[in-house]
JSON list of C-alpha atoms in Angstrom, two decimals:
[
{"chain": "H", "resi": 1, "resn": "MET", "atom": "CA", "xyz": [2.36, -16.75, -26.94]},
{"chain": "H", "resi": 2, "resn": "SER", "atom": "CA", "xyz": [2.71, -18.10, -29.91]},
{"chain": "H", "resi": 3, "resn": "LEU", "atom": "CA", "xyz": [-0.20, -21.23, -31.07]},
{"chain": "H", "resi": 4, "resn": "LEU", "atom": "CA", "xyz": [2.45, -23.83, -30.37]},
{"chain": "H", "resi": 5, "resn": "GLU", "atom": "CA", "xyz": [3.07, -22.95, -27.02]},
{"chain": "H", "resi": 6, "resn": "ALA", "atom": "CA", "xyz": [-0.75, -21.94, -26.19]},
{"chain": "H", "resi": 7, "resn": "ILE", "atom": "CA", "xyz": [-1.51, -25.44, -27.31]},
{"chain": "H", "resi": 8, "resn": "LEU", "atom": "CA", "xyz": [1.17, -27.12, -25.09]},
{"chain": "H", "resi": 9, "resn": "GLN", "atom": "CA", "xyz": [0.02, -25.34, -22.23]},
{"chain": "H", "resi": 10, "resn": "LYS", "atom": "CA", "xyz": [-3.76, -25.82, -22.33]},
{"chain": "H", "resi": 11, "resn": "LYS", "atom": "CA", "xyz": [-2.28, -29.56, -23.36]},
{"chain": "H", "resi": 12, "resn": "GLN", "atom": "CA", "xyz": [-0.13, -28.99, -19.43]},
{"chain": "H", "resi": 13, "resn": "ARG", "atom": "CA", "xyz": [-3.86, -28.40, -18.42]},
{"chain": "H", "resi": 14, "resn": "LEU", "atom": "CA", "xyz": [-5.87, -31.62, -19.07]},
{"chain": "H", "resi": 15, "resn": "ARG", "atom": "CA", "xyz": [-6.59, -33.82, -16.43]},
{"chain": "H", "resi": 16, "resn": "SER", "atom": "CA", "xyz": [-6.17, -37.36, -16.90]},
{"chain": "H", "resi": 17, "resn": "SER", "atom": "CA", "xyz": [-9.05, -39.81, -17.21]},
{"chain": "H", "resi": 18, "resn": "GLU", "atom": "CA", "xyz": [-8.96, -43.31, -16.05]},
{"chain": "H", "resi": 19, "resn": "THR", "atom": "CA", "xyz": [-11.80, -46.27, -17.89]},
{"chain": "H", "resi": 20, "resn": "LEU", "atom": "CA", "xyz": [-12.53, -49.51, -17.33]},
{"chain": "H", "resi": 21, "resn": "VAL", "atom": "CA", "xyz": [-13.66, -51.72, -20.01]},
{"chain": "H", "resi": 22, "resn": "THR", "atom": "CA", "xyz": [-15.12, -54.88, -19.94]},
{"chain": "H", "resi": 23, "resn": "LEU", "atom": "CA", "xyz": [-15.15, -57.01, -23.01]},
{"chain": "H", "resi": 24, "resn": "PRO", "atom": "CA", "xyz": [-17.57, -60.09, -23.27]},
{"chain": "H", "resi": 25, "resn": "SER", "atom": "CA", "xyz": [-15.11, -62.30, -23.08]},
{"chain": "H", "resi": 26, "resn": "GLY", "atom": "CA", "xyz": [-14.67, -61.16, -19.14]},
{"chain": "H", "resi": 27, "resn": "GLN", "atom": "CA", "xyz": [-11.36, -60.01, -20.35]},
{"chain": "H", "resi": 28, "resn": "ILE", "atom": "CA", "xyz": [-11.17, -56.07, -17.81]},
{"chain": "H", "resi": 29, "resn": "TYR", "atom": "CA", "xyz": [-8.66, -53.46, -19.74]},
{"chain": "H", "resi": 30, "resn": "ARG", "atom": "CA", "xyz": [-7.60, -50.24, -18.08]},
{"chain": "H", "resi": 31, "resn": "GLU", "atom": "CA", "xyz": [-7.86, -47.06, -20.44]},
{"chain": "H", "resi": 32, "resn": "THR", "atom": "CA", "xyz": [-4.84, -44.65, -19.33]},
{"chain": "H", "resi": 33, "resn": "LEU", "atom": "CA", "xyz": [-5.09, -40.46, -20.88]},
{"chain": "H", "resi": 34, "resn": "LEU", "atom": "CA", "xyz": [-2.34, -38.82, -19.66]},
{"chain": "H", "resi": 35, "resn": "ASP", "atom": "CA", "xyz": [-0.98, -35.76, -21.21]},
{"chain": "H", "resi": 36, "resn": "GLY", "atom": "CA", "xyz": [-3.08, -36.18, -24.57]},
{"chain": "H", "resi": 37, "resn": "ILE", "atom": "CA", "xyz": [-1.45, -40.18, -25.15]},
{"chain": "H", "resi": 38, "resn": "THR", "atom": "CA", "xyz": [-3.97, -43.20, -24.37]},
{"chain": "H", "resi": 39, "resn": "THR", "atom": "CA", "xyz": [-2.68, -46.60, -22.76]},
{"chain": "H", "resi": 40, "resn": "VAL", "atom": "CA", "xyz": [-3.98, -49.22, -22.93]},
{"chain": "H", "resi": 41, "resn": "SER", "atom": "CA", "xyz": [-3.42, -52.28, -19.24]},
{"chain": "H", "resi": 42, "resn": "LEU", "atom": "CA", "xyz": [-5.34, -55.75, -18.93]},
{"chain": "H", "resi": 43, "resn": "VAL", "atom": "CA", "xyz": [-5.98, -55.41, -15.57]},
{"chain": "H", "resi": 44, "resn": "GLN", "atom": "CA", "xyz": [-7.80, -59.03, -15.52]},
{"chain": "H", "resi": 45, "resn": "ASN", "atom": "CA", "xyz": [-7.40, -61.92, -18.16]},
{"chain": "H", "resi": 46, "resn": "VAL", "atom": "CA", "xyz": [-10.73, -64.55, -17.47]},
{"chain": "H", "resi": 47, "resn": "SER", "atom": "CA", "xyz": [-11.73, -66.65, -19.32]},
{"chain": "H", "resi": 48, "resn": "SER", "atom": "CA", "xyz": [-16.03, -65.63, -18.87]},
{"chain": "H", "resi": 49, "resn": "PRO", "atom": "CA", "xyz": [-18.11, -66.04, -22.42]},
{"chain": "H", "resi": 50, "resn": "GLY", "atom": "CA", "xyz": [-20.39, -63.82, -20.14]},
{"chain": "H", "resi": 51, "resn": "TYR", "atom": "CA", "xyz": [-22.68, -66.34, -18.29]},
{"chain": "H", "resi": 52, "resn": "VAL", "atom": "CA", "xyz": [-22.39, -68.23, -15.73]},
{"chain": "H", "resi": 53, "resn": "VAL", "atom": "CA", "xyz": [-21.04, -71.92, -17.12]},
{"chain": "H", "resi": 54, "resn": "ASP", "atom": "CA", "xyz": [-23.07, -74.59, -17.15]},
{"chain": "H", "resi": 55, "resn": "THR", "atom": "CA", "xyz": [-21.19, -77.39, -15.71]},
{"chain": "H", "resi": 56, "resn": "LYS", "atom": "CA", "xyz": [-23.71, -80.00, -15.38]},
{"chain": "H", "resi": 57, "resn": "PRO", "atom": "CA", "xyz": [-26.89, -80.66, -16.87]},
{"chain": "H", "resi": 58, "resn": "ASP", "atom": "CA", "xyz": [-30.19, -80.25, -15.40]},
{"chain": "H", "resi": 59, "resn": "PHE", "atom": "CA", "xyz": [-33.38, -80.63, -15.58]},
{"chain": "H", "resi": 60, "resn": "SER", "atom": "CA", "xyz": [-35.26, -79.43, -12.92]},
{"chain": "H", "resi": 61, "resn": "VAL", "atom": "CA", "xyz": [-38.27, -77.20, -14.09]},
{"chain": "H", "resi": 62, "resn": "SER", "atom": "CA", "xyz": [-39.08, -75.26, -11.03]},
{"chain": "H", "resi": 63, "resn": "HIS", "atom": "CA", "xyz": [-42.48, -73.87, -10.68]},
{"chain": "H", "resi": 64, "resn": "ILE", "atom": "CA", "xyz": [-42.68, -69.74, -9.28]},
{"chain": "H", "resi": 65, "resn": "LEU", "atom": "CA", "xyz": [-45.98, -69.18, -10.09]},
{"chain": "H", "resi": 66, "resn": "THR", "atom": "CA", "xyz": [-48.89, -70.52, -12.25]},
{"chain": "H", "resi": 67, "resn": "HIS", "atom": "CA", "xyz": [-47.98, -69.34, -15.37]},
{"chain": "H", "resi": 68, "resn": "LEU", "atom": "CA", "xyz": [-44.63, -68.99, -14.74]},
{"chain": "H", "resi": 69, "resn": "CYS", "atom": "CA", "xyz": [-41.56, -71.34, -14.57]},
{"chain": "H", "resi": 70, "resn": "MET", "atom": "CA", "xyz": [-37.68, -70.86, -14.52]},
{"chain": "H", "resi": 71, "resn": "GLY", "atom": "CA", "xyz": [-34.57, -73.70, -15.24]},
{"chain": "H", "resi": 72, "resn": "SER", "atom": "CA", "xyz": [-31.78, -74.06, -16.97]},
{"chain": "H", "resi": 73, "resn": "GLN", "atom": "CA", "xyz": [-31.39, -74.14, -21.37]},
{"chain": "H", "resi": 74, "resn": "ASP", "atom": "CA", "xyz": [-31.00, -77.90, -20.81]},
{"chain": "H", "resi": 75, "resn": "VAL", "atom": "CA", "xyz": [-34.76, -78.32, -20.19]},
{"chain": "H", "resi": 76, "resn": "VAL", "atom": "CA", "xyz": [-36.05, -77.20, -23.87]},
{"chain": "H", "resi": 77, "resn": "GLN", "atom": "CA", "xyz": [-34.27, -79.55, -25.06]},
{"chain": "H", "resi": 78, "resn": "ASP", "atom": "CA", "xyz": [-36.33, -81.56, -23.62]},
{"chain": "H", "resi": 79, "resn": "GLN", "atom": "CA", "xyz": [-39.51, -80.67, -25.45]},
{"chain": "H", "resi": 80, "resn": "ALA", "atom": "CA", "xyz": [-41.42, -83.81, -24.08]},
{"chain": "H", "resi": 81, "resn": "LEU", "atom": "CA", "xyz": [-40.09, -82.30, -20.20]},
{"chain": "H", "resi": 82, "resn": "LEU", "atom": "CA", "xyz": [-41.77, -78.80, -21.44]},
{"chain": "H", "resi": 83, "resn": "LEU", "atom": "CA", "xyz": [-45.34, -80.79, -22.10]},
{"chain": "H", "resi": 84, "resn": "GLN", "atom": "CA", "xyz": [-45.24, -82.38, -18.99]},
{"chain": "H", "resi": 85, "resn": "HIS", "atom": "CA", "xyz": [-44.98, -78.94, -16.82]},
{"chain": "H", "resi": 86, "resn": "LYS", "atom": "CA", "xyz": [-47.50, -78.28, -19.23]},
{"chain": "H", "resi": 87, "resn": "ILE", "atom": "CA", "xyz": [-45.19, -75.34, -20.60]},
{"chain": "H", "resi": 88, "resn": "THR", "atom": "CA", "xyz": [-46.82, -72.65, -23.75]},
{"chain": "H", "resi": 89, "resn": "HIS", "atom": "CA", "xyz": [-44.26, -70.22, -24.06]},
{"chain": "H", "resi": 90, "resn": "VAL", "atom": "CA", "xyz": [-40.50, -70.09, -23.98]},
{"chain": "H", "resi": 91, "resn": "LEU", "atom": "CA", "xyz": [-38.47, -67.03, -22.81]},
{"chain": "H", "resi": 92, "resn": "SER", "atom": "CA", "xyz": [-34.40, -67.24, -23.71]},
{"chain": "H", "resi": 93, "resn": "ILE", "atom": "CA", "xyz": [-33.03, -64.68, -22.01]},
{"chain": "H", "resi": 94, "resn": "GLY", "atom": "CA", "xyz": [-29.48, -64.83, -23.93]},
{"chain": "H", "resi": 95, "resn": "VAL", "atom": "CA", "xyz": [-28.97, -68.25, -24.85]},
{"chain": "H", "resi": 96, "resn": "PRO", "atom": "CA", "xyz": [-31.79, -68.87, -27.64]},
{"chain": "H", "resi": 97, "resn": "ALA", "atom": "CA", "xyz": [-34.37, -72.46, -27.46]},
{"chain": "H", "resi": 98, "resn": "VAL", "atom": "CA", "xyz": [-33.30, -74.41, -30.45]},
{"chain": "H", "resi": 99, "resn": "GLY", "atom": "CA", "xyz": [-34.79, -77.05, -32.47]},
{"chain": "H", "resi": 100, "resn": "LEU", "atom": "CA", "xyz": [-38.72, -76.38, -30.29]},
{"chain": "H", "resi": 101, "resn": "VAL", "atom": "CA", "xyz": [-41.77, -77.06, -32.34]},
{"chain": "H", "resi": 102, "resn": "ALA", "atom": "CA", "xyz": [-43.77, -74.71, -33.96]},
{"chain": "H", "resi": 103, "resn": "GLU", "atom": "CA", "xyz": [-46.24, -75.13, -30.99]},
{"chain": "H", "resi": 104, "resn": "PHE", "atom": "CA", "xyz": [-44.33, -73.68, -28.47]},
{"chain": "H", "resi": 105, "resn": "GLU", "atom": "CA", "xyz": [-44.36, -69.98, -28.43]},
{"chain": "H", "resi": 106, "resn": "THR", "atom": "CA", "xyz": [-40.94, -68.51, -28.05]},
{"chain": "H", "resi": 107, "resn": "LEU", "atom": "CA", "xyz": [-39.20, -65.07, -27.21]},
{"chain": "H", "resi": 108, "resn": "PHE", "atom": "CA", "xyz": [-35.14, -65.14, -27.65]},
{"chain": "H", "resi": 109, "resn": "ILE", "atom": "CA", "xyz": [-33.34, -61.77, -25.49]},
{"chain": "H", "resi": 110, "resn": "GLU", "atom": "CA", "xyz": [-30.10, -61.13, -26.15]},
{"chain": "H", "resi": 111, "resn": "ALA", "atom": "CA", "xyz": [-28.14, -60.33, -22.82]},
{"chain": "H", "resi": 112, "resn": "LEU", "atom": "CA", "xyz": [-25.08, -60.72, -21.32]},
{"chain": "H", "resi": 113, "resn": "ASP", "atom": "CA", "xyz": [-24.37, -61.92, -17.72]},
{"chain": "H", "resi": 114, "resn": "LEU", "atom": "CA", "xyz": [-22.43, -59.12, -16.91]},
{"chain": "H", "resi": 115, "resn": "PRO", "atom": "CA", "xyz": [-22.98, -56.11, -14.15]},
{"chain": "H", "resi": 116, "resn": "GLU", "atom": "CA", "xyz": [-23.09, -53.53, -16.94]},
{"chain": "H", "resi": 117, "resn": "THR", "atom": "CA", "xyz": [-25.62, -55.11, -18.56]},
{"chain": "H", "resi": 118, "resn": "ASP", "atom": "CA", "xyz": [-28.54, -52.69, -19.02]},
{"chain": "H", "resi": 119, "resn": "LEU", "atom": "CA", "xyz": [-31.29, -55.00, -18.01]},
{"chain": "H", "resi": 120, "resn": "ILE", "atom": "CA", "xyz": [-34.62, -52.42, -17.83]},
{"chain": "H", "resi": 121, "resn": "PRO", "atom": "CA", "xyz": [-34.91, -53.44, -22.33]},
{"chain": "H", "resi": 122, "resn": "VAL", "atom": "CA", "xyz": [-34.69, -56.84, -21.04]},
{"chain": "H", "resi": 123, "resn": "LEU", "atom": "CA", "xyz": [-37.23, -56.70, -18.30]},
{"chain": "H", "resi": 124, "resn": "GLU", "atom": "CA", "xyz": [-39.58, -54.74, -20.00]},
{"chain": "H", "resi": 125, "resn": "LYS", "atom": "CA", "xyz": [-39.46, -56.83, -23.22]},
{"chain": "H", "resi": 126, "resn": "SER", "atom": "CA", "xyz": [-40.37, -59.93, -20.73]},
{"chain": "H", "resi": 127, "resn": "ILE", "atom": "CA", "xyz": [-43.50, -58.95, -18.90]},
{"chain": "H", "resi": 128, "resn": "ALA", "atom": "CA", "xyz": [-44.65, -57.95, -21.59]},
{"chain": "H", "resi": 129, "resn": "PHE", "atom": "CA", "xyz": [-43.83, -61.40, -23.06]},
{"chain": "H", "resi": 130, "resn": "ILE", "atom": "CA", "xyz": [-45.15, -63.48, -19.53]},
{"chain": "H", "resi": 131, "resn": "ASP", "atom": "CA", "xyz": [-48.18, -61.30, -19.31]},
{"chain": "H", "resi": 132, "resn": "HIS", "atom": "CA", "xyz": [-49.37, -62.12, -23.25]},
{"chain": "H", "resi": 133, "resn": "ALA", "atom": "CA", "xyz": [-48.48, -65.53, -21.73]},
{"chain": "H", "resi": 134, "resn": "ARG", "atom": "CA", "xyz": [-51.35, -64.83, -19.25]},
{"chain": "H", "resi": 135, "resn": "ASP", "atom": "CA", "xyz": [-53.76, -63.87, -20.58]},
{"chain": "H", "resi": 136, "resn": "VAL", "atom": "CA", "xyz": [-53.74, -66.53, -23.41]},
{"chain": "H", "resi": 137, "resn": "GLN", "atom": "CA", "xyz": [-54.29, -68.88, -20.14]},
{"chain": "H", "resi": 138, "resn": "GLY", "atom": "CA", "xyz": [-50.80, -70.29, -21.39]},
{"chain": "H", "resi": 139, "resn": "ARG", "atom": "CA", "xyz": [-47.42, -71.11, -18.70]},
{"chain": "H", "resi": 140, "resn": "VAL", "atom": "CA", "xyz": [-44.15, -69.32, -19.86]},
{"chain": "H", "resi": 141, "resn": "PHE", "atom": "CA", "xyz": [-40.58, -71.22, -18.83]},
{"chain": "H", "resi": 142, "resn": "VAL", "atom": "CA", "xyz": [-37.90, -68.66, -18.80]},
{"chain": "H", "resi": 143, "resn": "HIS", "atom": "CA", "xyz": [-34.22, -69.55, -18.95]},
{"chain": "H", "resi": 144, "resn": "CYS", "atom": "CA", "xyz": [-30.42, -68.46, -19.62]},
{"chain": "H", "resi": 145, "resn": "ASN", "atom": "CA", "xyz": [-27.16, -70.84, -19.67]},
{"chain": "H", "resi": 146, "resn": "ALA", "atom": "CA", "xyz": [-27.67, -71.98, -15.74]},
{"chain": "H", "resi": 147, "resn": "GLY", "atom": "CA", "xyz": [-30.75, -70.48, -14.44]},
{"chain": "H", "resi": 148, "resn": "VAL", "atom": "CA", "xyz": [-28.80, -68.51, -12.02]},
{"chain": "H", "resi": 149, "resn": "SER", "atom": "CA", "xyz": [-28.20, -65.40, -12.92]},
{"chain": "H", "resi": 150, "resn": "ARG", "atom": "CA", "xyz": [-29.95, -63.77, -15.81]},
{"chain": "H", "resi": 151, "resn": "SER", "atom": "CA", "xyz": [-33.17, -65.51, -16.00]},
{"chain": "H", "resi": 152, "resn": "ALA", "atom": "CA", "xyz": [-33.56, -65.27, -12.11]},
{"chain": "H", "resi": 153, "resn": "SER", "atom": "CA", "xyz": [-33.17, -61.80, -12.79]},
{"chain": "H", "resi": 154, "resn": "VAL", "atom": "CA", "xyz": [-36.23, -61.24, -15.27]},
{"chain": "H", "resi": 155, "resn": "ILE", "atom": "CA", "xyz": [-38.16, -63.62, -13.13]},
{"chain": "H", "resi": 156, "resn": "ILE", "atom": "CA", "xyz": [-37.07, -61.72, -9.37]},
{"chain": "H", "resi": 157, "resn": "GLY", "atom": "CA", "xyz": [-38.40, -58.41, -12.01]},
{"chain": "H", "resi": 158, "resn": "TYR", "atom": "CA", "xyz": [-41.86, -59.74, -12.53]},
{"chain": "H", "resi": 159, "resn": "LEU", "atom": "CA", "xyz": [-42.52, -59.96, -9.24]},
{"chain": "H", "resi": 160, "resn": "ILE", "atom": "CA", "xyz": [-41.61, -56.74, -8.43]},
{"chain": "H", "resi": 161, "resn": "LYS", "atom": "CA", "xyz": [-43.69, -55.86, -11.24]},
{"chain": "H", "resi": 162, "resn": "GLU", "atom": "CA", "xyz": [-46.27, -57.85, -9.55]},
{"chain": "H", "resi": 163, "resn": "GLY", "atom": "CA", "xyz": [-46.16, -55.93, -6.23]},
{"chain": "H", "resi": 164, "resn": "MET", "atom": "CA", "xyz": [-43.39, -57.71, -4.77]},
{"chain": "H", "resi": 165, "resn": "SER", "atom": "CA", "xyz": [-40.84, -55.95, -2.71]},
{"chain": "H", "resi": 166, "resn": "PHE", "atom": "CA", "xyz": [-37.13, -57.20, -4.10]},
{"chain": "H", "resi": 167, "resn": "ILE", "atom": "CA", "xyz": [-36.66, -58.30, -1.09]},
{"chain": "H", "resi": 168, "resn": "HIS", "atom": "CA", "xyz": [-39.52, -60.83, -0.96]},
{"chain": "H", "resi": 169, "resn": "ALA", "atom": "CA", "xyz": [-39.37, -61.68, -4.61]},
{"chain": "H", "resi": 170, "resn": "TYR", "atom": "CA", "xyz": [-35.72, -62.72, -3.89]},
{"chain": "H", "resi": 171, "resn": "GLN", "atom": "CA", "xyz": [-36.67, -64.39, -1.20]},
{"chain": "H", "resi": 172, "resn": "TYR", "atom": "CA", "xyz": [-39.79, -66.20, -2.78]},
{"chain": "H", "resi": 173, "resn": "LEU", "atom": "CA", "xyz": [-37.86, -66.93, -5.27]},
{"chain": "H", "resi": 174, "resn": "LYS", "atom": "CA", "xyz": [-34.79, -68.00, -3.84]},
{"chain": "H", "resi": 175, "resn": "GLU", "atom": "CA", "xyz": [-37.10, -70.49, -1.76]},
{"chain": "H", "resi": 176, "resn": "ARG", "atom": "CA", "xyz": [-38.24, -72.37, -5.36]},
{"chain": "H", "resi": 177, "resn": "ARG", "atom": "CA", "xyz": [-34.99, -72.39, -7.43]},
{"chain": "H", "resi": 178, "resn": "LYS", "atom": "CA", "xyz": [-31.94, -72.75, -4.27]},
{"chain": "H", "resi": 179, "resn": "VAL", "atom": "CA", "xyz": [-29.36, -71.77, -6.79]},
{"chain": "H", "resi": 180, "resn": "VAL", "atom": "CA", "xyz": [-30.72, -68.29, -8.37]},
{"chain": "H", "resi": 181, "resn": "ASN", "atom": "CA", "xyz": [-27.97, -65.81, -8.03]},
{"chain": "H", "resi": 182, "resn": "PRO", "atom": "CA", "xyz": [-27.79, -62.61, -10.43]},
{"chain": "H", "resi": 183, "resn": "ASN", "atom": "CA", "xyz": [-24.86, -60.91, -10.16]},
{"chain": "H", "resi": 184, "resn": "GLU", "atom": "CA", "xyz": [-24.59, -57.53, -8.99]},
{"chain": "H", "resi": 185, "resn": "GLY", "atom": "CA", "xyz": [-24.55, -55.51, -11.14]},
{"chain": "H", "resi": 186, "resn": "PHE", "atom": "CA", "xyz": [-28.92, -57.57, -11.49]},
{"chain": "H", "resi": 187, "resn": "ILE", "atom": "CA", "xyz": [-28.99, -57.18, -8.21]},
{"chain": "H", "resi": 188, "resn": "SER", "atom": "CA", "xyz": [-28.47, -52.45, -7.88]},
{"chain": "H", "resi": 189, "resn": "GLN", "atom": "CA", "xyz": [-30.37, -52.72, -11.11]},
{"chain": "H", "resi": 190, "resn": "LEU", "atom": "CA", "xyz": [-32.74, -54.50, -10.19]},
{"chain": "H", "resi": 191, "resn": "LYS", "atom": "CA", "xyz": [-33.13, -52.07, -6.42]},
{"chain": "H", "resi": 192, "resn": "LYS", "atom": "CA", "xyz": [-33.42, -49.19, -8.58]},
{"chain": "H", "resi": 193, "resn": "TYR", "atom": "CA", "xyz": [-35.49, -50.65, -10.08]},
{"chain": "H", "resi": 194, "resn": "GLU", "atom": "CA", "xyz": [-38.18, -51.60, -7.76]},
{"chain": "H", "resi": 195, "resn": "ALA", "atom": "CA", "xyz": [-37.72, -47.38, -6.54]},
{"chain": "H", "resi": 196, "resn": "THR", "atom": "CA", "xyz": [-39.46, -45.66, -9.94]},
{"chain": "H", "resi": 197, "resn": "LEU", "atom": "CA", "xyz": [-41.99, -48.39, -10.17]},
{"chain": "H", "resi": 198, "resn": "LYS", "atom": "CA", "xyz": [-42.99, -47.36, -6.31]},
{"chain": "H", "resi": 199, "resn": "LYS", "atom": "CA", "xyz": [-42.12, -43.22, -7.45]},
{"chain": "H", "resi": 200, "resn": "GLN", "atom": "CA", "xyz": [-44.72, -44.42, -10.69]},
{"chain": "H", "resi": 201, "resn": "ASN", "atom": "CA", "xyz": [-47.55, -46.05, -7.79]},
{"chain": "H", "resi": 202, "resn": "PRO", "atom": "CA", "xyz": [-47.38, -44.16, -4.74]},
{"chain": "H", "resi": 203, "resn": "ILE", "atom": "CA", "xyz": [-49.89, -46.20, -2.36]}
]
């Protein structure tokens, strides 16, 4: 058997593979490898910036715990409102707070509102920042774009870390901010996060 024949025979034994690729824009492509040839096709053409679109101003501040509040990015545009609610720290998930005065301690964490976004590093940084604010008797305002998915996931993760179950944390938050609705990928990761904490701290 010649080298060329061996290569062709081996190539014929290669299994085809298929991969879905989601871009930050929300477009989903299918990459298919068959007989050594990769083809790309558009599966879903959604004009999405990777977060829940904020269609109208929302200046509501939802108080979750003594040291913890949440809402939309609109709130951080009104510094008088932040001061009115005794906010000292601002945690921005995926959407940076612009123009805040120096008296606010801020942290920006990059995160797209997509199911495949790795939520765990976001949670770890967020929880450390929230705990820091609590330790200095501060109050944190957590926001993303609309205060629906990313910031809600961070709050739920924090409540789980504080000892609540996922279900309890979700219901507790929903009672205080009815519009919260983490994407399915975040919900799955939060449930796994709860399971991991239970293994680390068995009762």
